[in-house]
Short mmCIF file of C-alpha atoms and ligand atoms in Angstrom, two decimals:
data_model
loop_
_atom_site.label_atom_id
_atom_site.label_comp_id
_atom_site.label_asym_id
_atom_site.label_seq_id
_atom_site.Cartn_x
_atom_site.Cartn_y
_atom_site.Cartn_z
CA MET A 1 16.61 -2.42 26.59
CA ASP A 2 13.41 -0.45 26.12
CA LEU A 3 13.50 0.91 22.57
CA LYS A 4 10.61 3.28 23.37
CA LEU A 5 8.82 2.55 20.14
CA LYS A 6 5.33 2.05 21.54
CA ASN A 7 2.65 3.50 19.21
CA LYS A 8 5.25 5.03 16.91
CA VAL A 9 4.50 4.66 13.19
CA PHE A 10 7.00 3.28 10.69
CA ILE A 11 6.57 2.73 6.97
CA VAL A 12 8.28 -0.47 5.77
CA THR A 13 8.37 -0.90 2.00
CA GLY A 14 8.33 -4.52 0.90
CA GLY A 15 7.29 -5.16 4.48
CA ALA A 16 5.32 -8.36 3.97
CA LYS A 17 8.06 -10.72 2.81
CA GLY A 18 11.66 -11.65 3.54
CA ILE A 19 13.75 -9.04 5.36
CA GLY A 20 10.87 -6.54 5.32
CA GLU A 21 8.57 -9.06 6.97
CA ALA A 22 11.09 -9.60 9.77
CA ILE A 23 11.38 -5.83 10.30
CA THR A 24 7.59 -5.43 10.35
CA LEU A 25 7.18 -8.23 12.91
CA GLU A 26 9.97 -6.88 15.12
CA LEU A 27 8.42 -3.41 15.09
CA ALA A 28 5.04 -4.85 16.04
CA ALA A 29 6.66 -6.90 18.81
CA GLU A 30 8.10 -3.63 20.19
CA GLY A 31 4.61 -2.10 20.28
CA ALA A 32 5.17 0.13 17.24
CA ILE A 33 2.69 0.37 14.37
CA PRO A 34 4.26 -0.83 11.12
CA VAL A 35 2.80 0.33 7.82
CA VAL A 36 3.37 -2.54 5.42
CA VAL A 37 3.72 -1.41 1.83
CA GLY A 38 3.89 -4.03 -0.91
CA ARG A 39 2.27 -5.29 -4.05
CA SER A 40 1.17 -8.75 -2.93
CA VAL A 41 -2.38 -8.66 -1.55
CA ALA A 42 -2.10 -12.15 -0.04
CA ALA A 43 1.22 -11.44 1.72
CA GLY A 44 -0.04 -8.09 3.02
CA GLU A 45 -3.23 -9.59 4.40
CA ALA A 46 -1.35 -12.50 5.97
CA ILE A 47 1.04 -10.32 7.94
CA GLU A 48 -1.74 -7.94 9.01
CA LYS A 49 -3.73 -10.91 10.32
CA LYS A 50 -0.70 -12.29 12.17
CA ILE A 51 0.06 -8.98 13.91
CA LYS A 52 -3.55 -8.32 14.85
CA ALA A 53 -3.96 -11.89 16.18
CA ALA A 54 -1.03 -11.20 18.51
CA GLY A 55 -2.75 -8.04 19.77
CA GLY A 56 -0.67 -5.60 17.72
CA GLN A 57 -1.57 -2.88 15.25
CA CYS A 58 -0.62 -2.59 11.61
CA LEU A 59 -1.68 -0.77 8.45
CA ASN A 60 -1.48 -2.68 5.19
CA ILE A 61 -1.18 -0.65 1.97
CA ILE A 62 -1.07 -2.36 -1.41
CA ALA A 63 1.15 -0.40 -3.77
CA GLU A 64 3.55 -0.88 -6.67
CA LEU A 65 6.21 1.69 -5.81
CA GLY A 66 7.35 2.54 -9.34
CA GLU A 67 5.73 5.99 -9.48
CA ALA A 68 6.28 9.04 -7.26
CA GLU A 69 2.51 9.62 -6.95
CA VAL A 70 2.15 6.16 -5.42
CA CYS A 71 4.69 6.99 -2.71
CA GLN A 72 2.85 10.24 -2.06
CA ARG A 73 -0.42 8.31 -1.68
CA VAL A 74 1.23 5.88 0.78
CA VAL A 75 2.42 8.78 2.94
CA GLU A 76 -0.94 10.57 2.78
CA GLU A 77 -2.89 7.41 3.63
CA THR A 78 -0.57 6.71 6.57
CA VAL A 79 -0.99 10.20 8.02
CA ALA A 80 -4.76 10.20 7.39
CA THR A 81 -5.15 6.83 9.14
CA LEU A 82 -2.53 6.90 11.91
CA GLY A 83 -1.84 10.61 12.30
CA ARG A 84 1.95 10.53 12.18
CA ILE A 85 5.12 9.00 10.70
CA ASP A 86 8.18 8.39 12.92
CA GLY A 87 10.36 6.64 10.39
CA VAL A 88 10.75 5.09 6.97
CA VAL A 89 12.41 1.80 6.13
CA ASN A 90 13.23 1.76 2.43
CA ASN A 91 13.53 -1.96 1.79
CA ALA A 92 11.64 -3.04 -1.35
CA GLY A 93 13.98 -4.15 -4.11
CA VAL A 94 14.55 -6.76 -6.79
CA ASN A 95 17.85 -8.17 -8.01
CA ASP A 96 16.63 -8.20 -11.59
CA GLY A 97 19.78 -9.07 -13.53
CA ALA A 98 19.85 -6.05 -15.85
CA GLY A 99 23.52 -6.54 -16.74
CA LEU A 100 26.02 -4.73 -18.95
CA GLU A 101 26.64 -7.37 -21.61
CA GLU A 102 23.38 -9.29 -21.23
CA GLY A 103 21.21 -6.25 -20.50
CA ASP A 104 20.28 -3.18 -22.51
CA PRO A 105 19.69 0.53 -21.81
CA ALA A 106 15.94 0.09 -21.42
CA ARG A 107 16.30 -2.70 -18.85
CA PHE A 108 19.00 -0.74 -16.99
CA ARG A 109 16.71 2.29 -16.74
CA GLN A 110 13.78 0.17 -15.65
CA SER A 111 15.90 -1.51 -12.96
CA VAL A 112 17.06 1.84 -11.53
CA MET A 113 13.45 3.03 -11.61
CA THR A 114 12.28 -0.07 -9.72
CA ASN A 115 15.08 -0.19 -7.17
CA LEU A 116 16.10 3.40 -6.51
CA MET A 117 13.50 6.05 -7.23
CA HIS A 118 11.02 5.08 -4.51
CA TYR A 119 13.78 5.34 -1.87
CA TYR A 120 13.92 9.07 -2.67
CA ASP A 121 10.19 9.53 -3.24
CA MET A 122 9.17 7.94 0.06
CA VAL A 123 11.50 10.08 2.18
CA HIS A 124 10.71 13.22 0.18
CA TYR A 125 6.99 12.92 0.87
CA ALA A 126 7.43 11.76 4.48
CA LEU A 127 9.85 14.58 5.31
CA PRO A 128 7.41 17.02 7.00
CA GLN A 129 6.39 14.21 9.35
CA LEU A 130 9.98 13.11 9.93
CA LYS A 131 10.95 16.66 10.82
CA GLU A 132 8.00 17.07 13.17
CA HIS A 133 8.77 13.82 15.05
CA LYS A 134 12.59 13.84 14.77
CA GLY A 135 12.30 10.64 12.78
CA SER A 136 14.72 8.07 11.49
CA VAL A 137 15.30 6.60 8.03
CA VAL A 138 16.88 3.23 7.30
CA ASN A 139 17.85 2.38 3.73
CA VAL A 140 18.32 -1.33 3.12
CA SER A 141 21.11 -1.57 0.55
CA SER A 142 23.17 -4.60 -0.52
CA LYS A 143 26.71 -5.89 -0.45
CA THR A 144 26.62 -5.65 -4.26
CA ALA A 145 27.02 -1.87 -3.82
CA VAL A 146 30.55 -2.41 -2.57
CA THR A 147 31.59 -5.83 -3.90
CA GLY A 148 29.86 -5.98 -7.30
CA GLN A 149 28.14 -9.17 -8.37
CA GLY A 150 28.35 -9.22 -12.16
CA GLY A 151 25.38 -9.22 -14.52
CA THR A 152 23.25 -6.86 -12.44
CA SER A 153 24.21 -3.26 -13.30
CA GLY A 154 20.84 -1.69 -12.53
CA TYR A 155 20.51 -3.29 -9.10
CA ALA A 156 24.15 -2.60 -8.13
CA ALA A 157 23.90 1.03 -9.30
CA SER A 158 20.73 1.50 -7.28
CA LYS A 159 22.22 -0.08 -4.17
CA GLY A 160 25.34 2.13 -4.47
CA ALA A 161 23.19 5.23 -4.90
CA GLN A 162 21.24 4.28 -1.77
CA LEU A 163 24.47 4.38 0.22
CA ALA A 164 25.41 7.77 -1.23
CA LEU A 165 21.94 9.11 -0.44
CA THR A 166 22.20 7.79 3.10
CA ARG A 167 25.17 10.05 3.75
CA GLU A 168 23.74 12.93 1.71
CA TRP A 169 20.44 12.89 3.59
CA ALA A 170 22.18 12.42 6.96
CA VAL A 171 23.97 15.72 6.32
CA GLU A 172 20.92 17.54 4.97
CA LEU A 173 18.62 16.39 7.76
CA ALA A 174 20.99 16.65 10.75
CA PRO A 175 19.75 20.19 11.56
CA TYR A 176 16.28 18.71 12.09
CA ASP A 177 17.55 15.82 14.27
CA VAL A 178 16.41 13.38 11.60
CA ARG A 179 18.85 10.48 11.33
CA VAL A 180 19.58 8.43 8.21
CA ASN A 181 21.46 5.13 8.17
CA ALA A 182 21.88 2.14 5.87
CA VAL A 183 21.81 -1.56 6.69
CA ILE A 184 23.72 -3.79 4.30
CA PRO A 185 22.81 -7.47 4.09
CA ALA A 186 24.88 -9.96 2.13
CA GLU A 187 23.36 -13.45 2.25
CA VAL A 188 19.87 -13.84 3.74
CA MET A 189 17.48 -16.64 2.72
CA THR A 190 14.34 -14.85 1.51
CA PRO A 191 11.95 -15.26 -1.45
CA LEU A 192 14.20 -12.86 -3.45
CA TYR A 193 17.32 -14.86 -2.58
CA GLU A 194 15.59 -18.17 -3.47
CA THR A 195 14.71 -16.75 -6.90
CA TRP A 196 18.31 -15.69 -7.49
CA LEU A 197 19.68 -19.03 -6.27
CA ASN A 198 17.34 -20.92 -8.57
CA THR A 199 19.03 -19.30 -11.59
CA PHE A 200 22.00 -21.62 -11.00
CA GLU A 201 21.89 -25.18 -12.35
CA ASN A 202 24.13 -26.34 -9.49
CA ARG A 203 21.96 -24.61 -6.86
CA GLU A 204 22.97 -26.72 -3.84
CA GLU A 205 26.68 -26.59 -4.66
CA LYS A 206 26.46 -22.81 -5.15
CA LEU A 207 24.73 -22.37 -1.79
CA LYS A 208 27.22 -24.63 -0.02
CA ASN A 209 30.08 -22.60 -1.47
CA ILE A 210 28.54 -19.26 -0.37
CA VAL A 211 27.82 -20.48 3.16
CA SER A 212 31.34 -21.86 3.55
CA ASN A 213 32.66 -18.34 2.86
CA ILE A 214 30.66 -16.61 5.60
CA PRO A 215 33.19 -16.25 8.43
CA LEU A 216 30.88 -15.98 11.43
CA GLY A 217 29.28 -19.37 12.02
CA LYS A 218 29.45 -20.55 8.40
CA ARG A 219 25.79 -19.73 8.04
CA MET A 220 23.42 -17.33 6.30
CA THR A 221 22.39 -14.17 8.13
CA GLU A 222 18.87 -14.49 9.55
CA ALA A 223 16.31 -11.91 8.41
CA GLU A 224 15.62 -11.30 12.12
CA GLU A 225 19.26 -10.22 12.56
CA ILE A 226 18.83 -7.56 9.86
CA ALA A 227 15.56 -6.56 11.54
CA ALA A 228 17.16 -6.19 14.98
CA MET A 229 19.75 -3.72 13.63
CA THR A 230 17.12 -1.84 11.63
CA VAL A 231 14.74 -1.46 14.56
CA PHE A 232 17.58 -0.30 16.82
CA LEU A 233 18.46 2.36 14.22
CA LEU A 234 14.83 3.47 14.14
CA SER A 235 14.77 3.88 17.90
CA GLU A 236 16.01 6.78 20.01
CA ARG A 237 18.52 4.35 21.55
CA SER A 238 20.66 5.07 18.48
CA ALA A 239 20.13 8.83 18.85
CA HIS A 240 23.76 9.74 18.02
CA THR A 241 24.18 7.40 15.05
CA THR A 242 23.67 8.87 11.60
CA GLY A 243 25.12 8.56 8.10
CA GLN A 244 26.35 5.05 8.87
CA TRP A 245 26.48 1.93 6.72
CA LEU A 246 25.97 -1.10 8.95
CA PHE A 247 27.10 -4.39 7.45
CA VAL A 248 25.07 -7.18 9.07
CA ASP A 249 26.75 -10.06 7.27
CA GLY A 250 28.83 -12.25 9.59
CA GLY A 251 32.03 -10.63 8.32
CA TYR A 252 31.35 -11.63 4.71
CA VAL A 253 32.36 -8.37 3.05
CA HIS A 254 35.22 -7.16 5.23
CA PHE A 255 37.17 -10.10 6.58
CA ASP A 256 40.51 -10.99 5.07
CA ARG A 257 40.00 -13.83 2.55
CA SER A 258 42.55 -15.95 4.42
CA VAL A 259 40.14 -16.09 7.39
CA THR A 260 37.44 -18.08 5.58
P1 NAP B 301 12.00 -10.24 -1.05
O1 NAP B 301 12.02 -11.52 -0.33
O2 NAP B 301 11.68 -10.26 -2.50
O3 NAP B 301 11.02 -9.21 -0.35
C1 NAP B 301 10.93 -7.90 -0.89
C2 NAP B 301 9.51 -7.45 -0.91
O4 NAP B 301 9.46 -6.18 -1.56
C3 NAP B 301 8.59 -8.36 -1.73
O5 NAP B 301 7.36 -8.48 -1.06
C4 NAP B 301 8.40 -7.59 -3.02
O6 NAP B 301 7.18 -7.83 -3.68
C5 NAP B 301 8.43 -6.16 -2.53
N1 NAP B 301 8.74 -5.24 -3.60
C6 NAP B 301 9.84 -5.21 -4.38
N2 NAP B 301 9.77 -4.20 -5.25
C7 NAP B 301 8.59 -3.58 -5.01
C8 NAP B 301 7.94 -2.47 -5.59
N3 NAP B 301 8.47 -1.80 -6.62
N4 NAP B 301 6.74 -2.11 -5.10
C9 NAP B 301 6.19 -2.77 -4.07
N5 NAP B 301 6.74 -3.84 -3.48
C10 NAP B 301 7.94 -4.23 -3.96
O7 NAP B 301 13.43 -9.51 -0.88
P2 NAP B 301 14.48 -9.54 0.35
O8 NAP B 301 15.53 -10.52 0.05
O9 NAP B 301 13.77 -9.56 1.63
O10 NAP B 301 15.15 -8.11 0.10
C11 NAP B 301 14.79 -6.95 0.83
C12 NAP B 301 15.87 -5.91 0.63
O11 NAP B 301 17.12 -6.44 1.06
C13 NAP B 301 16.06 -5.50 -0.84
O12 NAP B 301 16.30 -4.11 -0.91
C14 NAP B 301 17.31 -6.24 -1.25
O13 NAP B 301 18.04 -5.58 -2.25
C15 NAP B 301 18.09 -6.28 0.05
N6 NAP B 301 19.09 -7.35 0.12
C16 NAP B 301 18.73 -8.65 0.32
C17 NAP B 301 19.72 -9.63 0.38
C18 NAP B 301 19.39 -11.08 0.64
O14 NAP B 301 20.34 -11.87 0.79
N7 NAP B 301 18.14 -11.49 0.70
C19 NAP B 301 21.06 -9.29 0.21
C20 NAP B 301 21.39 -7.95 -0.01
C21 NAP B 301 20.39 -6.99 -0.05
P3 NAP B 301 6.99 -9.13 -4.63
O15 NAP B 301 6.96 -10.32 -3.71
O16 NAP B 301 5.72 -8.86 -5.30
O17 NAP B 301 8.18 -9.15 -5.56
#
């Protein structure tokens, strides 16, 4: 299937590591130009080098996305350098454990600031471009938005809000033919997931238990499988799909417990 993404420009926040890295590489493989936004200079340079070595194009922008002005700068730099924006993948996030009992109001606020605000800011500033090019937005949320996890109020609240905004923006932007969808991972081995897993003393046992509860194949979802869905949603091949929450999780969230 030709996704018709050649030379189209897509911003991918957190695009140098984990799920974001897989999305960036898939976009480049399709001939699109990913704009990798992240705070790690080494990771950004590494992915840029990899894409360019394979003959692709990529723009690497180092940014900590906490402030609205930073998102505005990312959008402006993208347009100044590449001349257009065809889509935004809001992906950067941190499961930072700002819980109810163990957390406090300041940590909760900080977590929402880190995980949620830039999803809005990025699309707000990119909107004129998205309207001009009938663009597509993909919000990467988390199963915690619908299942809970415990001990991570700020992250779960942000992930839930991302799903609400997906539907809200899909409605608001439908008149412009701009589509907005969410992709919901559950268990994907990434640097973020490794960090979370390492908080358990019985790490291997915990992982074994999680994997044994994933119905399809008793295995983790691959980052490339999240990327494939995301890139499809960015392409015009999904032209009549909007406001959807796509669970790419091997049946983890929805299957009857008796199945596992
Ligand atoms: P990851 O391995 O940590 O990669 C995320 C990237 O985003 C990192 O490079 C990180 O930078 C960057 N980032 C985070 N916050 C940022 C900020 N404020 N400004 C700039 N860069 C920022 O995470 P991942 O597992 O791929 O997760 C990607 C998305 O999937 C997240 O939204 C997460 O909630 C969601 N998700 C993942 C899983 C899973 O199983 N992995 C499950 C459900 C949902 P640093 O390296 O500097 O931290």
